[in-house]
Structure formats: structure tokens, C-alpha cells
Coordinates of C-alpha atoms and ligand atoms in Angstrom, one line a residue:
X836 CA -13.8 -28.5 -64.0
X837 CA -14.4 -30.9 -61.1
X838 CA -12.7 -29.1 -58.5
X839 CA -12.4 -31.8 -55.8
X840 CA -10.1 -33.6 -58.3
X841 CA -7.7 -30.7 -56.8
X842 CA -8.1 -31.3 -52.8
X843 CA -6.8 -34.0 -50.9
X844 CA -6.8 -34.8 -47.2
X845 CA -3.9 -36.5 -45.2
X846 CA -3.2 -37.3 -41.8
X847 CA 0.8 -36.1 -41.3
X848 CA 3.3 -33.7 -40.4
X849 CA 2.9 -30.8 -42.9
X850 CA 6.4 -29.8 -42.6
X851 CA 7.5 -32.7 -44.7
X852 CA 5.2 -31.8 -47.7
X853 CA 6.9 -31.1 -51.0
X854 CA 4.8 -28.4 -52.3
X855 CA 4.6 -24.7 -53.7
X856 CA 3.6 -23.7 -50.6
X857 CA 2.8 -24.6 -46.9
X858 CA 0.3 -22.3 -44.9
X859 CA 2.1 -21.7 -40.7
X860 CA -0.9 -21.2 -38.4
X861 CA 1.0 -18.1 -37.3
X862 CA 0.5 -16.3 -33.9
X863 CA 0.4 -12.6 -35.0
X864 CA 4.1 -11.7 -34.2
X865 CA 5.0 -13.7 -36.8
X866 CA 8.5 -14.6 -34.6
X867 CA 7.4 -18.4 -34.2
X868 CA 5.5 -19.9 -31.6
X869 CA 4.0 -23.4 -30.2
X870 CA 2.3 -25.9 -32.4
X871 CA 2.6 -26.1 -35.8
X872 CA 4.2 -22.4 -36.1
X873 CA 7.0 -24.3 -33.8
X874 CA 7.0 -27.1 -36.3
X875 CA 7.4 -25.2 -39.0
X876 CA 10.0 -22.9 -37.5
X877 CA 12.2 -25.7 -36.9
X878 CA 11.9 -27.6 -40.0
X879 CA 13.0 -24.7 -41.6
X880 CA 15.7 -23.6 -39.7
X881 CA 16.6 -19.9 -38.1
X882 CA 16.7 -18.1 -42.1
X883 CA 13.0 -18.7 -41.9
X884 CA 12.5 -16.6 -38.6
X885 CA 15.3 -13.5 -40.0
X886 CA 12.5 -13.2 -43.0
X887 CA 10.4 -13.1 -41.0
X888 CA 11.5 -10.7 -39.1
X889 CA 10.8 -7.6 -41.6
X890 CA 7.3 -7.8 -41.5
X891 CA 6.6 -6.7 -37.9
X892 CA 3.8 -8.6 -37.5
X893 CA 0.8 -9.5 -38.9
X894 CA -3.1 -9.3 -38.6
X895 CA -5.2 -11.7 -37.8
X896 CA -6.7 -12.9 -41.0
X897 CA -4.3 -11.4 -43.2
X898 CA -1.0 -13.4 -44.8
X899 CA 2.3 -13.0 -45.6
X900 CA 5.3 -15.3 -48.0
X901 CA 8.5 -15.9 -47.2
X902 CA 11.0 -18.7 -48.7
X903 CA 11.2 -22.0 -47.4
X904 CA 14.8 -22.6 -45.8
X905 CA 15.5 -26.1 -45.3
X906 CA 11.9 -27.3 -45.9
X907 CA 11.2 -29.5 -48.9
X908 CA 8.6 -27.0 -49.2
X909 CA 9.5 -23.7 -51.8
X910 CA 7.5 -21.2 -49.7
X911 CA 5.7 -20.4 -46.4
X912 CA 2.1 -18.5 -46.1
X913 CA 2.2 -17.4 -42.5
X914 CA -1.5 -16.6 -41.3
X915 CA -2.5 -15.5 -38.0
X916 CA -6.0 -17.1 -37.5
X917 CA -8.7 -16.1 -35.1
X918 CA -8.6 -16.7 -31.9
X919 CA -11.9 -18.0 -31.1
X920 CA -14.2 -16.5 -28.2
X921 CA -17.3 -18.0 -28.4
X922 CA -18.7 -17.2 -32.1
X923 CA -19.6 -13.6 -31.9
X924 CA -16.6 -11.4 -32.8
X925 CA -16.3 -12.1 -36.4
X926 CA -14.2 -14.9 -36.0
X927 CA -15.7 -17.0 -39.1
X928 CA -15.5 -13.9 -41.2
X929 CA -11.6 -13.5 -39.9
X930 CA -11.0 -17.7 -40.3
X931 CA -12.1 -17.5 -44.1
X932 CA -9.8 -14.6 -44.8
X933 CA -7.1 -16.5 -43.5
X934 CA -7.5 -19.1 -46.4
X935 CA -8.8 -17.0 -48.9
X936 CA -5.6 -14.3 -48.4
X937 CA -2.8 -17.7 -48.8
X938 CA -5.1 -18.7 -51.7
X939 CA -4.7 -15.0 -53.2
X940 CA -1.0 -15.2 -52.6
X941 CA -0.6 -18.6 -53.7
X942 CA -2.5 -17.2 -57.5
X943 CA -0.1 -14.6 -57.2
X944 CA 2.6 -16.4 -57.3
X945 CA 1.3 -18.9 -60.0
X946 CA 1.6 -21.4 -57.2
X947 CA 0.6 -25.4 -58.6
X948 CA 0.1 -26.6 -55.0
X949 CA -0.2 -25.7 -51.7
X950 CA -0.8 -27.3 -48.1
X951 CA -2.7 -26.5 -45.4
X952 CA -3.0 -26.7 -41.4
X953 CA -6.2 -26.9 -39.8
X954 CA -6.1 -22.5 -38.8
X955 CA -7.3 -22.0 -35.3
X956 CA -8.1 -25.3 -34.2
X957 CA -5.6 -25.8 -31.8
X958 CA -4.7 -23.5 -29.2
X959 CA -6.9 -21.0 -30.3
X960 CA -9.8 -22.7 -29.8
X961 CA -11.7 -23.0 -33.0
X962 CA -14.2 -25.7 -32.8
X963 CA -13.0 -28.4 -35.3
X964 CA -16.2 -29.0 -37.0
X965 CA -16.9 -25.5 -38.0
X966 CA -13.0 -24.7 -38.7
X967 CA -13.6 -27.6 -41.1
X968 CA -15.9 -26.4 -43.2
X969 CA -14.8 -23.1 -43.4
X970 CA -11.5 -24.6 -44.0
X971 CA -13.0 -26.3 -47.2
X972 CA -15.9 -24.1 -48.4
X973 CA -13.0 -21.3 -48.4
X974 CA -11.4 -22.9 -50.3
X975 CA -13.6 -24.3 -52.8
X976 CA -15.0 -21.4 -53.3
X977 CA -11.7 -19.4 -54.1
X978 CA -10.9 -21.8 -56.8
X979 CA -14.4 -21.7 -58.7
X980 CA -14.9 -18.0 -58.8
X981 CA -11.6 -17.2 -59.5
X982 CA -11.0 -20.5 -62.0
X983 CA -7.6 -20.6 -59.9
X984 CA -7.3 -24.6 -59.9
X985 CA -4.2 -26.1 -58.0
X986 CA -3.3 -28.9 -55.8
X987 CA -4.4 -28.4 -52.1
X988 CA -3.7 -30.6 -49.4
X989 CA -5.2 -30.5 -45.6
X990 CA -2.6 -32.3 -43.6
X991 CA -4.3 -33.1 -40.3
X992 CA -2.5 -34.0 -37.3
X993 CA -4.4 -35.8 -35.3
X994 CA -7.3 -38.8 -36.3
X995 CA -10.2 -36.8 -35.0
X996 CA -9.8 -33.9 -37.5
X997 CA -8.9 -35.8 -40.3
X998 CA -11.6 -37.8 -39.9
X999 CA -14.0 -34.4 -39.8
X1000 CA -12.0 -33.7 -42.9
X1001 CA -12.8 -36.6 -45.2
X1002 CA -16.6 -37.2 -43.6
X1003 CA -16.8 -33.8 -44.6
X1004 CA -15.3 -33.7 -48.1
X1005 CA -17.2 -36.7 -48.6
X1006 CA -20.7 -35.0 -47.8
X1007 CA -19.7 -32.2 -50.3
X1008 CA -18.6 -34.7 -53.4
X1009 CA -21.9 -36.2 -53.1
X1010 CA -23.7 -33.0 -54.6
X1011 CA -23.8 -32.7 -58.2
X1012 CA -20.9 -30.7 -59.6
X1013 CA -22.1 -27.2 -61.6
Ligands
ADP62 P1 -3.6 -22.2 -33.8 O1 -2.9 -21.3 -32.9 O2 -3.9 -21.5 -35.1 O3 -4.8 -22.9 -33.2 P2 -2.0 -24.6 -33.5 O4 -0.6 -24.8 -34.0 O5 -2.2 -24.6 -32.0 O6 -2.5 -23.3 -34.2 O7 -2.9 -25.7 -34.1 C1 -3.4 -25.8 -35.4 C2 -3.6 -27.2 -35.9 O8 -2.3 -27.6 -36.3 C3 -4.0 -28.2 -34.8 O9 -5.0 -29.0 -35.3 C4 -2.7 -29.0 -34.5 O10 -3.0 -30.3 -34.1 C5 -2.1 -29.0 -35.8 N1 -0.6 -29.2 -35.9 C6 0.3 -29.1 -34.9 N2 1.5 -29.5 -35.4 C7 1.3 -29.8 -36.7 C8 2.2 -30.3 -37.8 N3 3.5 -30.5 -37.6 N4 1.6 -30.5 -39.0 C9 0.3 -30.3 -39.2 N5 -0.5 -29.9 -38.3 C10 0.0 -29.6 -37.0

């Protein structure tokens, strides 16, 4: 199974991709926020934030589901990323969970397709590069070891990252598939 026949990258608004799921760069209260947790919060309308609501937060690196209110979009994986502070306080370790716990929920579900943010690399300060490729080895790695293949989209919002994105999908496709 090739699985880079299941990731694509796009430069876009993820609040307007029709998909299982879409992944909110939360902020740990899980109430909304700035960014794309604003975006998303909008899109969907106020239901979205009374779900949200009952879960009284939420860890950094862990992830929740709610429905998807007035997105096109049948669900929303809220995950508060880390907020980075220079490299040494785990915040790699805490970025991967972030995709690897909307990946579990997403199997869980029996999810086909799902969409993703870049975590972190806004206002909390992730350096792009590196949230890239954790973004995408994450991933990658979920879906071989647990021969969980679905559609997953990185909708990047700016040129810079998606740029990043596809240079670095690119490097990856040119090793030889096990
Ligand atoms: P974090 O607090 O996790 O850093 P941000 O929302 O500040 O989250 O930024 C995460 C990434 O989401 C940034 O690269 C930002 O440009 C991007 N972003 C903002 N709005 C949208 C949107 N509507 N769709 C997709 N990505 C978005």
C-alpha cells in the first residue's frame, strides 16, 4: 500500500473542506479562540461551541470530537497543540500526539478522510519547518503501523508553509516505498 496516494497538500481555508473530519488547532479551553480555532468557530456556528462546552477543557496534546454544525465538514477534532518555548520541554513529543490522538479518533470512528491545520505554527510559535515534518512523519507513520489508510489533507494557509509542505512531501516520495 503506497501510502502517499492517501495525503494531499492544499493551500486554503480548511473550514470549507468536505471531509470526515477537520482537526481545530484548539487553545486548551476548548471555548474558541483566534486563528483557525476562530475560523472554525464561526464556520460552524454557536452549536459547535455548546458541545464544546462539556468537555472542560483539554490537554495539550490530547483530542477531543464533536459534530460539525453548519460546516460541510461531518466532525471536528479539537487539539490543543504545544506551545512552543524553545525546543526543550517536550514540545515535539506533545506536537506528534496531537496528530497521532485525531488520527486514533479518526480510526475510531471509521473516518475515510480527514483534514488538517498546520498545529502550533501560528501563534504558538512552532517553527514551520519542524512542525512540518512532524506534521507528516506523524502521520505517515500512524497509517503504516496501524494499516489505517484514509484520505488526509494539510490545508495550509499561507504560501510559505505550503510550500514547506509539498518540498517536503516531495523529499519523502522520493525514497523507495517498503
Ligand atoms: P496555534 O495556536 O496552534 O499556533 P493558529 O490558529 O494560530 O494555531 O495557527 C495554526 C495555523 O493555522 C497557522 O499556520 C495559521 O496560518 C493557520 N490558519 C489560520 N486560519 C486558517 C484557516 N481558516 N484554515 C487553515 N489554516 C488556518
Amino acid at each position: 500500500m503506497d501510502v502517499f496516494k492517501h495525503i494531499s497538500v492544499v493551500l486554503g481555508d480548511i473550514t470549507t473542506m468536505d471531509v470526515d473530519a477537520i482537526v481545530n488547532a484548539a487553545a486548551p479551553a476548548l471555548l474558541g479562540g483566534g486563528g483557525v480555532d476562530g475560523a472554525i468557530h464561526r464556520a460552524a456556528g454557536p452549536g459547535l461551541l455548546q458541545e464544546c462546552r462539556k468537555f472542560g477543557g483539554c490537554n495539550h496534546g490530547e483530542a477531543r470530537i464533536t459534530a460539525g454544525y453548519n460546516l460541510k465538514a461531518r466532525h471536528v477534532i479539537h487539539t490543543p497543540g504545544p506551545i512552543y518555548r524553545g525546543g526543550q520541554f517536550g514540545e515535539s513529543q506533545i506536537l506528534k500526539n496531537s496528530y497521532r490522538n485525531s488520527m486514533l479518533l479518526a480510526k475510531e470512528h471509521g473516518f475515510k478522510s480527514i483534514a488538517f491545520p498546520a498545529i502550533s505554527a501560528g501563534v504558538y510559535g512552532y517553527p514551520k519547518p519542524e512542525a512540518c515534518q512532524i506534521a507528516i512523519t506523524t502521520v505517515v507513520d500512524f497509517m503504516k503501523a496501524q494499516q489505517f489508510f484514509i484520505d488526509v489533507v494539510f490545508v495550509l494557509f499561507d504560501q510559505e508553509n505550503y510550500q514547506l509542505y509539498v518540498d517536503y512531501l516531495a523529499s519523502l516520495k522520493a525514497i523507495p516505498v517498503q
